[in-house]
């Protein structure tokens, strides 16, 4: 890539926007369909056990605070690069 050539950054922006569009659809489907289905089919006890399992994986496999660290990073990147968008 030559200095002053914005092709790569333009491609990145286009791909990032497409990915955001995909994620929004995915999240909407989870929120409005899959989570509702799970809520209807799983007992309160099963849901509590599932939550305990997620907490255990986050604590033992991923590491305490890692999830929050990535959310903080995303917020900083958003503030740096998406201000005024």
mmCIF file with all atom_site columns, N, CA and C in Angstrom, residues 51-67:
data_model
loop_
_atom_site.group_PDB
_atom_site.id
_atom_site.type_symbol
_atom_site.label_atom_id
_atom_site.label_alt_id
_atom_site.label_comp_id
_atom_site.label_asym_id
_atom_site.label_entity_id
_atom_site.label_seq_id
_atom_site.pdbx_PDB_ins_code
_atom_site.Cartn_x
_atom_site.Cartn_y
_atom_site.Cartn_z
_atom_site.occupancy
_atom_site.B_iso_or_equiv
_atom_site.pdbx_formal_charge
_atom_site.auth_seq_id
_atom_site.auth_comp_id
_atom_site.auth_asym_id
_atom_site.auth_atom_id
_atom_site.pdbx_PDB_model_num
ATOM 1  N N  . UNK A 1 51 ? -26.373 -20.675 34.419 1.00 0.00 ? 51 UNK A N  1
ATOM 2  C CA . UNK A 1 51 ? -25.667 -19.457 34.804 1.00 0.00 ? 51 UNK A CA 1
ATOM 3  C C  . UNK A 1 51 ? -24.431 -19.778 35.641 1.00 0.00 ? 51 UNK A C  1
ATOM 4  N N  . UNK A 1 52 ? -24.560 -20.718 36.563 1.00 0.00 ? 52 UNK A N  1
ATOM 5  C CA . UNK A 1 52 ? -23.403 -21.138 37.362 1.00 0.00 ? 52 UNK A CA 1
ATOM 6  C C  . UNK A 1 52 ? -22.308 -21.701 36.461 1.00 0.00 ? 52 UNK A C  1
ATOM 7  N N  . UNK A 1 53 ? -22.703 -22.464 35.452 1.00 0.00 ? 53 UNK A N  1
ATOM 8  C CA . UNK A 1 53 ? -21.723 -23.013 34.517 1.00 0.00 ? 53 UNK A CA 1
ATOM 9  C C  . UNK A 1 53 ? -21.008 -21.928 33.731 1.00 0.00 ? 53 UNK A C  1
ATOM 10 N N  . UNK A 1 54 ? -21.765 -20.933 33.249 1.00 0.00 ? 54 UNK A N  1
ATOM 11 C CA . UNK A 1 54 ? -21.144 -19.811 32.537 1.00 0.00 ? 54 UNK A CA 1
ATOM 12 C C  . UNK A 1 54 ? -20.173 -19.069 33.450 1.00 0.00 ? 54 UNK A C  1
ATOM 13 N N  . UNK A 1 55 ? -20.600 -18.822 34.695 1.00 0.00 ? 55 UNK A N  1
ATOM 14 C CA . UNK A 1 55 ? -19.730 -18.131 35.653 1.00 0.00 ? 55 UNK A CA 1
ATOM 15 C C  . UNK A 1 55 ? -18.458 -18.927 35.912 1.00 0.00 ? 55 UNK A C  1
ATOM 16 N N  . UNK A 1 56 ? -18.594 -20.246 36.039 1.00 0.00 ? 56 UNK A N  1
ATOM 17 C CA . UNK A 1 56 ? -17.424 -21.094 36.288 1.00 0.00 ? 56 UNK A CA 1
ATOM 18 C C  . UNK A 1 56 ? -16.453 -21.037 35.117 1.00 0.00 ? 56 UNK A C  1
ATOM 19 N N  . UNK A 1 57 ? -16.969 -21.143 33.887 1.00 0.00 ? 57 UNK A N  1
ATOM 20 C CA . UNK A 1 57 ? -16.102 -21.088 32.708 1.00 0.00 ? 57 UNK A CA 1
ATOM 21 C C  . UNK A 1 57 ? -15.390 -19.743 32.637 1.00 0.00 ? 57 UNK A C  1
ATOM 22 N N  . UNK A 1 58 ? -16.134 -18.667 32.877 1.00 0.00 ? 58 UNK A N  1
ATOM 23 C CA . UNK A 1 58 ? -15.498 -17.352 32.825 1.00 0.00 ? 58 UNK A CA 1
ATOM 24 C C  . UNK A 1 58 ? -14.409 -17.228 33.884 1.00 0.00 ? 58 UNK A C  1
ATOM 25 N N  . UNK A 1 59 ? -14.678 -17.705 35.076 1.00 0.00 ? 59 UNK A N  1
ATOM 26 C CA . UNK A 1 59 ? -13.724 -17.602 36.176 1.00 0.00 ? 59 UNK A CA 1
ATOM 27 C C  . UNK A 1 59 ? -12.515 -18.522 35.976 1.00 0.00 ? 59 UNK A C  1
ATOM 28 N N  . UNK A 1 60 ? -12.758 -19.801 35.615 1.00 0.00 ? 60 UNK A N  1
ATOM 29 C CA . UNK A 1 60 ? -11.688 -20.798 35.581 1.00 0.00 ? 60 UNK A CA 1
ATOM 30 C C  . UNK A 1 60 ? -10.983 -20.905 34.232 1.00 0.00 ? 60 UNK A C  1
ATOM 31 N N  . UNK A 1 61 ? -11.687 -20.685 33.154 1.00 0.00 ? 61 UNK A N  1
ATOM 32 C CA . UNK A 1 61 ? -11.097 -20.870 31.824 1.00 0.00 ? 61 UNK A CA 1
ATOM 33 C C  . UNK A 1 61 ? -10.654 -19.546 31.195 1.00 0.00 ? 61 UNK A C  1
ATOM 34 N N  . UNK A 1 62 ? -11.491 -18.544 31.308 1.00 0.00 ? 62 UNK A N  1
ATOM 35 C CA . UNK A 1 62 ? -11.202 -17.263 30.663 1.00 0.00 ? 62 UNK A CA 1
ATOM 36 C C  . UNK A 1 62 ? -10.377 -16.380 31.581 1.00 0.00 ? 62 UNK A C  1
ATOM 37 N N  . UNK A 1 63 ? -10.748 -16.357 32.844 1.00 0.00 ? 63 UNK A N  1
ATOM 38 C CA . UNK A 1 63 ? -10.036 -15.550 33.826 1.00 0.00 ? 63 UNK A CA 1
ATOM 39 C C  . UNK A 1 63 ? -10.910 -14.426 34.349 1.00 0.00 ? 63 UNK A C  1
ATOM 40 N N  . UNK A 1 64 ? -10.804 -14.192 35.634 1.00 0.00 ? 64 UNK A N  1
ATOM 41 C CA . UNK A 1 64 ? -11.598 -13.145 36.272 1.00 0.00 ? 64 UNK A CA 1
ATOM 42 C C  . UNK A 1 64 ? -11.235 -11.785 35.689 1.00 0.00 ? 64 UNK A C  1
ATOM 43 N N  . UNK A 1 65 ? -12.249 -11.006 35.356 1.00 0.00 ? 65 UNK A N  1
ATOM 44 C CA . UNK A 1 65 ? -12.035 -9.650  34.874 1.00 0.00 ? 65 UNK A CA 1
ATOM 45 C C  . UNK A 1 65 ? -11.747 -9.520  33.393 1.00 0.00 ? 65 UNK A C  1
ATOM 46 N N  . UNK A 1 66 ? -11.524 -10.624 32.685 1.00 0.00 ? 66 UNK A N  1
ATOM 47 C CA . UNK A 1 66 ? -11.184 -10.555 31.256 1.00 0.00 ? 66 UNK A CA 1
ATOM 48 C C  . UNK A 1 66 ? -12.356 -10.013 30.447 1.00 0.00 ? 66 UNK A C  1
ATOM 49 N N  . UNK A 1 67 ? -13.545 -10.488 30.742 1.00 0.00 ? 67 UNK A N  1
ATOM 50 C CA . UNK A 1 67 ? -14.748 -10.034 30.039 1.00 0.00 ? 67 UNK A CA 1
ATOM 51 C C  . UNK A 1 67 ? -14.877 -8.509  30.159 1.00 0.00 ? 67 UNK A C  1
#
